[in-house]
Amino acid sequence: MTRTILVIGGTGAQGVPVVKALASDSEYNVRVLTRSSFSMEAQELAKIHGVAIHEGNCYDETTLRQALKGVNGIFVNTNGLAIGEKAEIYWGIRLYELSREFGLEHFVYAGLEYASKLGNFQPKYRCSFLDAKGKVAEYISAQPTTPMAWSVITSCGYIEALSEVLRPFPDPNDPTTLIFAAPLGSAKCPLIYLEDYGAYVRWMFDTPARSNGLNLHVATEDISWNHVAASFTELTGKKAVYKDFTLEEYFNLGTIPNPDAKLGHSADPNDSTLLTYRESFTGFWNTWKDGLTSRDYNLLNEILPTRVKTVREWMEKTGYTGEAISVLKDYRDRTVVRKVSDIP
């Protein structure tokens, strides 16, 4: 019998590959809850056999109760960049509660690292969108694995961001050289290929006997930015280097046009609990720079033997050129783009 999976956040960068992976055969029907059935992503997903678009507010209980009727499982990816930390914690927990109420078989949550906890709650690691999902993941992990199975997929940055907010830009002193910039020093940063992310979520629904009660930390690899630049040069013949930036220099690049704006663009701007982009992304980069996280790559290889395993393999597979490609809806829709993105 074909099962129906409700996807929250299905038109976002993470959600689209999840929907495609679930709808890749006749095993699942996919119901995508989105605020606009006319968005580019919703229109493209609607063309896929087995995918139905359910228009409505993902953060409205009446809408959620309608969307949950007749579904067997749910994938939840809330958007903290939009709704802020408090709302993301509330809706992550509430969605779990509603899923239990409606008798769902399997709840899969899109988590992130609980950065503050990993850093012993030092302010330098405070990141609202990491911490919110990390707190919800801890709540879910404390729940029983019956009668509803639960799984958490803890992710990291998208490798596709190397074509967007992390893409290289010309050296002002030597336009023939491209600079990959990050405030990482010599540290490595995990990134995930989104197509593989979708495949991991599909595996969770396919194999509840193994995924039930599992918090799976996924990534392509822990990536050295020197390796990013070297791989790019090897594959394209274009000279590229890695430049380590201080956090202040990084924010001055213009990746975030107004770093002192509050993070949570649809939340009450007067909410005193909202952090700024500068504060949250300081915690984000410090988490990776100080090596607070780890992943079991042997387990990831076992689960998905065909996964992309290196940034170089990803560059080769996708024909990466360093040119700008929009991935993140919040960046595209709100014109949050790097100043240097207009440089050819």
CSV table of N, CA, C and O in Angstrom, one decimal, residues 187-267:
chain,number,residue,atom,x,y,z
A,187,ALA,N,41.0,25.2,10.0
A,187,ALA,CA,40.0,24.2,10.3
A,187,ALA,C,39.2,23.6,9.1
A,187,ALA,O,39.3,24.2,8.0
A,188,LYS,N,38.5,22.6,9.3
A,188,LYS,CA,37.7,22.0,8.3
A,188,LYS,C,36.2,22.2,8.7
A,188,LYS,O,35.8,22.2,9.8
A,189,CYS,N,35.4,22.4,7.6
A,189,CYS,CA,33.9,22.6,7.8
A,189,CYS,C,33.1,21.6,7.1
A,189,CYS,O,33.4,21.4,5.9
A,190,PRO,N,32.2,21.0,7.7
A,190,PRO,CA,31.3,20.0,7.0
A,190,PRO,C,30.3,20.7,6.1
A,190,PRO,O,29.7,21.7,6.5
A,191,LEU,N,30.1,20.1,4.9
A,191,LEU,CA,29.1,20.5,4.0
A,191,LEU,C,28.4,19.3,3.5
A,191,LEU,O,29.0,18.2,3.4
A,192,ILE,N,27.1,19.4,3.1
A,192,ILE,CA,26.3,18.3,2.6
A,192,ILE,C,25.8,18.5,1.2
A,192,ILE,O,25.3,19.6,0.9
A,193,TYR,N,25.9,17.5,0.3
A,193,TYR,CA,25.3,17.6,-1.0
A,193,TYR,C,23.8,17.3,-0.9
A,193,TYR,O,23.4,16.3,-0.3
A,194,LEU,N,23.0,18.2,-1.3
A,194,LEU,CA,21.6,18.2,-1.0
A,194,LEU,C,20.9,16.9,-1.6
A,194,LEU,O,19.9,16.4,-1.1
A,195,GLU,N,21.3,16.5,-2.8
A,195,GLU,CA,20.7,15.3,-3.4
A,195,GLU,C,20.9,14.1,-2.4
A,195,GLU,O,20.0,13.3,-2.3
A,196,ASP,N,22.1,14.0,-1.8
A,196,ASP,CA,22.4,12.9,-0.9
A,196,ASP,C,21.5,13.1,0.4
A,196,ASP,O,21.1,12.1,1.0
A,197,TYR,N,21.3,14.3,0.8
A,197,TYR,CA,20.5,14.6,1.9
A,197,TYR,C,19.1,14.0,1.7
A,197,TYR,O,18.5,13.3,2.6
A,198,GLY,N,18.5,14.2,0.6
A,198,GLY,CA,17.2,13.7,0.2
A,198,GLY,C,17.2,12.2,0.3
A,198,GLY,O,16.3,11.5,0.8
A,199,ALA,N,18.3,11.6,-0.2
A,199,ALA,CA,18.4,10.1,-0.1
A,199,ALA,C,18.5,9.6,1.3
A,199,ALA,O,18.0,8.5,1.6
A,200,TYR,N,19.2,10.3,2.2
A,200,TYR,CA,19.2,9.8,3.6
A,200,TYR,C,17.8,9.9,4.2
A,200,TYR,O,17.5,9.0,5.0
A,201,VAL,N,17.1,10.9,3.9
A,201,VAL,CA,15.7,11.0,4.5
A,201,VAL,C,14.8,9.8,3.9
A,201,VAL,O,14.1,9.2,4.7
A,202,ARG,N,15.0,9.6,2.6
A,202,ARG,CA,14.3,8.4,2.0
A,202,ARG,C,14.6,7.1,2.8
A,202,ARG,O,13.8,6.3,3.1
A,203,TRP,N,15.9,6.9,3.0
A,203,TRP,CA,16.4,5.7,3.8
A,203,TRP,C,15.7,5.6,5.1
A,203,TRP,O,15.3,4.5,5.6
A,204,MET,N,15.5,6.8,5.8
A,204,MET,CA,14.9,6.7,7.1
A,204,MET,C,13.5,6.2,7.0
A,204,MET,O,13.1,5.4,7.9
A,205,PHE,N,12.7,6.7,6.1
A,205,PHE,CA,11.4,6.2,5.9
A,205,PHE,C,11.3,4.8,5.4
A,205,PHE,O,10.4,4.0,5.8
A,206,ASP,N,12.3,4.4,4.6
A,206,ASP,CA,12.3,3.0,4.1
A,206,ASP,C,12.7,2.0,5.1
A,206,ASP,O,12.2,0.8,5.0
A,207,THR,N,13.5,2.3,6.1
A,207,THR,CA,14.1,1.3,7.0
A,207,THR,C,13.9,1.8,8.4
A,207,THR,O,14.9,2.0,9.2
A,208,PRO,N,12.6,1.8,8.9
A,208,PRO,CA,12.4,2.3,10.3
A,208,PRO,C,13.0,1.4,11.3
A,208,PRO,O,13.3,1.8,12.4
A,209,ALA,N,13.2,0.1,11.0
A,209,ALA,CA,13.8,-0.8,11.9
A,209,ALA,C,15.2,-0.3,12.3
A,209,ALA,O,15.7,-0.6,13.4
A,210,ARG,N,15.9,0.4,11.4
A,210,ARG,CA,17.2,0.9,11.7
A,210,ARG,C,17.2,2.4,12.1
A,210,ARG,O,18.0,2.8,12.9
A,211,SER,N,16.3,3.1,11.5
A,211,SER,CA,16.3,4.6,11.7
A,211,SER,C,15.6,5.0,12.9
A,211,SER,O,15.7,6.2,13.4
A,212,ASN,N,14.7,4.2,13.4
A,212,ASN,CA,13.9,4.6,14.6
A,212,ASN,C,14.8,4.8,15.8
A,212,ASN,O,15.6,4.0,16.2
A,213,GLY,N,14.7,6.0,16.3
A,213,GLY,CA,15.5,6.4,17.5
A,213,GLY,C,16.9,6.8,17.1
A,213,GLY,O,17.7,7.0,18.0
A,214,LEU,N,17.2,7.1,15.9
A,214,LEU,CA,18.5,7.4,15.4
A,214,LEU,C,18.6,8.9,15.1
A,214,LEU,O,17.7,9.5,14.4
A,215,ASN,N,19.6,9.6,15.6
A,215,ASN,CA,20.0,10.9,15.2
A,215,ASN,C,21.2,10.8,14.3
A,215,ASN,O,22.3,10.5,14.7
A,216,LEU,N,21.0,10.9,13.0
A,216,LEU,CA,22.0,10.7,12.0
A,216,LEU,C,22.6,12.0,11.6
A,216,LEU,O,22.0,12.9,11.0
A,217,HIS,N,23.9,12.1,11.8
A,217,HIS,CA,24.7,13.4,11.5
A,217,HIS,C,25.3,13.2,10.1
A,217,HIS,O,26.1,12.3,9.9
A,218,VAL,N,24.8,14.0,9.1
A,218,VAL,CA,25.2,13.8,7.7
A,218,VAL,C,26.1,14.9,7.2
A,218,VAL,O,26.0,16.1,7.7
A,219,ALA,N,26.9,14.6,6.3
A,219,ALA,CA,27.8,15.5,5.6
A,219,ALA,C,28.4,14.8,4.4
A,219,ALA,O,28.5,13.6,4.4
A,220,THR,N,28.9,15.6,3.5
A,220,THR,CA,29.7,15.0,2.4
A,220,THR,C,31.1,14.7,2.9
A,220,THR,O,31.6,13.6,2.8
A,221,GLU,N,31.8,15.7,3.5
A,221,GLU,CA,33.0,15.5,4.2
A,221,GLU,C,33.3,16.7,5.0
A,221,GLU,O,32.6,17.7,4.9
A,222,ASP,N,34.3,16.6,5.9
A,222,ASP,CA,34.8,17.7,6.6
A,222,ASP,C,35.8,18.4,5.7
A,222,ASP,O,36.9,17.8,5.5
A,223,ILE,N,35.5,19.6,5.2
A,223,ILE,CA,36.2,20.2,4.1
A,223,ILE,C,37.2,21.2,4.5
A,223,ILE,O,36.9,22.2,5.2
A,224,SER,N,38.4,21.1,4.1
A,224,SER,CA,39.4,22.1,4.2
A,224,SER,C,39.2,23.1,3.0
A,224,SER,O,39.1,22.7,1.9
A,225,TRP,N,39.2,24.4,3.3
A,225,TRP,CA,39.0,25.4,2.3
A,225,TRP,C,40.2,25.5,1.3
A,225,TRP,O,40.1,25.8,0.2
A,226,ASN,N,41.4,25.1,1.8
A,226,ASN,CA,42.5,25.0,0.9
A,226,ASN,C,42.3,23.9,-0.1
A,226,ASN,O,42.6,24.0,-1.3
A,227,HIS,N,41.6,22.8,0.3
A,227,HIS,CA,41.2,21.7,-0.6
A,227,HIS,C,40.2,22.2,-1.6
A,227,HIS,O,40.2,21.8,-2.8
A,228,VAL,N,39.3,23.0,-1.2
A,228,VAL,CA,38.3,23.6,-2.1
A,228,VAL,C,38.9,24.3,-3.2
A,228,VAL,O,38.7,24.1,-4.4
A,229,ALA,N,39.9,25.2,-2.8
A,229,ALA,CA,40.6,26.0,-3.9
A,229,ALA,C,41.4,25.2,-4.8
A,229,ALA,O,41.4,25.3,-6.0
A,230,ALA,N,42.1,24.2,-4.2
A,230,ALA,CA,43.0,23.3,-5.0
A,230,ALA,C,42.2,22.5,-5.9
A,230,ALA,O,42.5,22.3,-7.1
A,231,SER,N,41.1,21.9,-5.5
A,231,SER,CA,40.2,21.1,-6.3
A,231,SER,C,39.6,21.9,-7.5
A,231,SER,O,39.6,21.4,-8.6
A,232,PHE,N,39.2,23.1,-7.2
A,232,PHE,CA,38.7,24.0,-8.2
A,232,PHE,C,39.7,24.2,-9.3
A,232,PHE,O,39.4,24.2,-10.5
A,233,THR,N,40.9,24.5,-8.9
A,233,THR,CA,42.0,24.8,-9.9
A,233,THR,C,42.3,23.6,-10.7
A,233,THR,O,42.4,23.6,-11.9
A,234,GLU,N,42.4,22.4,-10.1
A,234,GLU,CA,42.6,21.1,-10.8
A,234,GLU,C,41.6,20.9,-11.8
A,234,GLU,O,41.9,20.4,-12.9
A,235,LEU,N,40.3,21.1,-11.5
A,235,LEU,CA,39.2,20.7,-12.4
A,235,LEU,C,38.9,21.8,-13.5
A,235,LEU,O,38.5,21.4,-14.6
A,236,THR,N,39.2,23.0,-13.2
A,236,THR,CA,38.8,24.1,-14.1
A,236,THR,C,40.0,24.8,-14.8
A,236,THR,O,39.8,25.4,-15.8
A,237,GLY,N,41.2,24.6,-14.2
A,237,GLY,CA,42.3,25.3,-14.7
A,237,GLY,C,42.4,26.7,-14.3
A,237,GLY,O,43.4,27.5,-14.7
A,238,LYS,N,41.4,27.2,-13.6
A,238,LYS,CA,41.4,28.6,-13.1
A,238,LYS,C,42.1,28.7,-11.8
A,238,LYS,O,41.9,27.9,-10.9
A,239,LYS,N,43.0,29.7,-11.6
A,239,LYS,CA,43.8,29.8,-10.4
A,239,LYS,C,42.8,30.3,-9.3
A,239,LYS,O,42.1,31.2,-9.4
A,240,ALA,N,42.9,29.6,-8.1
A,240,ALA,CA,42.1,29.9,-7.0
A,240,ALA,C,42.9,29.7,-5.7
A,240,ALA,O,43.8,28.8,-5.6
A,241,VAL,N,42.7,30.5,-4.7
A,241,VAL,CA,43.3,30.4,-3.4
A,241,VAL,C,42.3,30.5,-2.3
A,241,VAL,O,41.2,31.0,-2.5
A,242,TYR,N,42.7,30.0,-1.1
A,242,TYR,CA,41.8,30.2,0.1
A,242,TYR,C,42.4,31.4,0.9
A,242,TYR,O,43.6,31.4,1.1
A,243,LYS,N,41.5,32.3,1.3
A,243,LYS,CA,42.0,33.4,2.1
A,243,LYS,C,41.2,33.3,3.4
A,243,LYS,O,39.9,33.3,3.4
A,244,ASP,N,41.9,33.2,4.5
A,244,ASP,CA,41.3,33.2,5.9
A,244,ASP,C,40.9,34.6,6.3
A,244,ASP,O,41.8,35.5,6.3
A,245,PHE,N,39.7,34.8,6.6
A,245,PHE,CA,39.2,36.2,7.0
A,245,PHE,C,38.9,36.1,8.5
A,245,PHE,O,38.5,35.1,9.0
A,246,THR,N,39.1,37.3,9.1
A,246,THR,CA,38.5,37.4,10.5
A,246,THR,C,37.0,37.5,10.3
A,246,THR,O,36.5,37.8,9.2
A,247,LEU,N,36.3,37.3,11.4
A,247,LEU,CA,34.8,37.4,11.3
A,247,LEU,C,34.4,38.8,10.9
A,247,LEU,O,33.5,39.0,10.1
A,248,GLU,N,35.1,39.9,11.4
A,248,GLU,CA,34.7,41.2,11.0
A,248,GLU,C,35.0,41.4,9.5
A,248,GLU,O,34.1,42.0,8.8
A,249,GLU,N,36.1,40.9,8.9
A,249,GLU,CA,36.3,41.0,7.5
A,249,GLU,C,35.3,40.2,6.7
A,249,GLU,O,34.8,40.7,5.7
A,250,TYR,N,34.9,39.1,7.2
A,250,TYR,CA,33.9,38.3,6.6
A,250,TYR,C,32.6,39.0,6.5
A,250,TYR,O,32.0,39.0,5.4
A,251,PHE,N,32.1,39.6,7.6
A,251,PHE,CA,30.9,40.3,7.5
A,251,PHE,C,31.0,41.6,6.6
A,251,PHE,O,30.0,41.9,5.9
A,252,ASN,N,32.1,42.1,6.5
A,252,ASN,CA,32.3,43.3,5.6
A,252,ASN,C,32.3,42.9,4.1
A,252,ASN,O,32.2,43.8,3.2
A,253,LEU,N,32.4,41.6,3.8
A,253,LEU,CA,32.3,41.2,2.4
A,253,LEU,C,31.0,41.5,1.8
A,253,LEU,O,30.8,41.6,0.6
A,254,GLY,N,29.9,41.5,2.6
A,254,GLY,CA,28.6,41.8,2.1
A,254,GLY,C,27.8,40.5,1.9
A,254,GLY,O,26.7,40.6,1.3
A,255,THR,N,28.3,39.4,2.3
A,255,THR,CA,27.5,38.2,2.2
A,255,THR,C,26.1,38.4,2.9
A,255,THR,O,25.1,37.9,2.4
A,256,ILE,N,26.2,39.1,4.0
A,256,ILE,CA,24.9,39.5,4.7
A,256,ILE,C,24.9,41.0,4.7
A,256,ILE,O,25.7,41.7,5.4
A,257,PRO,N,24.1,41.6,3.8
A,257,PRO,CA,24.1,43.1,3.6
A,257,PRO,C,23.9,43.9,4.9
A,257,PRO,O,24.6,44.9,5.0
A,258,ASN,N,23.1,43.4,5.8
A,258,ASN,CA,22.9,44.1,7.1
A,258,ASN,C,23.1,43.2,8.2
A,258,ASN,O,22.1,42.6,8.8
A,259,PRO,N,24.3,42.9,8.6
A,259,PRO,CA,24.6,41.9,9.6
A,259,PRO,C,24.0,42.2,11.0
A,259,PRO,O,23.9,41.3,11.8
A,260,ASP,N,23.7,43.4,11.2
A,260,ASP,CA,23.1,43.8,12.5
A,260,ASP,C,21.6,43.8,12.6
A,260,ASP,O,21.0,44.2,13.6
A,261,ALA,N,21.0,43.3,11.5
A,261,ALA,CA,19.5,43.1,11.4
A,261,ALA,C,19.2,41.9,12.3
A,261,ALA,O,20.0,41.0,12.4
A,262,LYS,N,18.0,41.9,12.8
A,262,LYS,CA,17.5,40.7,13.6
A,262,LYS,C,17.3,39.5,12.7
A,262,LYS,O,16.7,39.7,11.6
A,263,LEU,N,17.7,38.4,13.1
A,263,LEU,CA,17.5,37.1,12.4
A,263,LEU,C,16.1,36.5,12.8
A,263,LEU,O,15.9,36.2,13.9
A,264,GLY,N,15.3,36.5,11.8
A,264,GLY,CA,13.9,36.1,12.0
A,264,GLY,C,13.0,37.1,11.3
A,264,GLY,O,12.3,37.9,12.0
A,265,HIS,N,13.1,37.1,10.0
A,265,HIS,CA,12.5,38.3,9.3
A,265,HIS,C,11.0,38.3,9.3
A,265,HIS,O,10.4,39.4,9.1
A,266,SER,N,10.3,37.2,9.7
A,266,SER,CA,8.8,37.3,9.8
A,266,SER,C,8.4,37.4,11.3
A,266,SER,O,7.2,37.4,11.5
A,267,ALA,N,9.4,37.4,12.2
A,267,ALA,CA,9.0,37.5,13.6
A,267,ALA,C,8.9,39.0,14.0
A,267,ALA,O,9.2,39.9,13.2
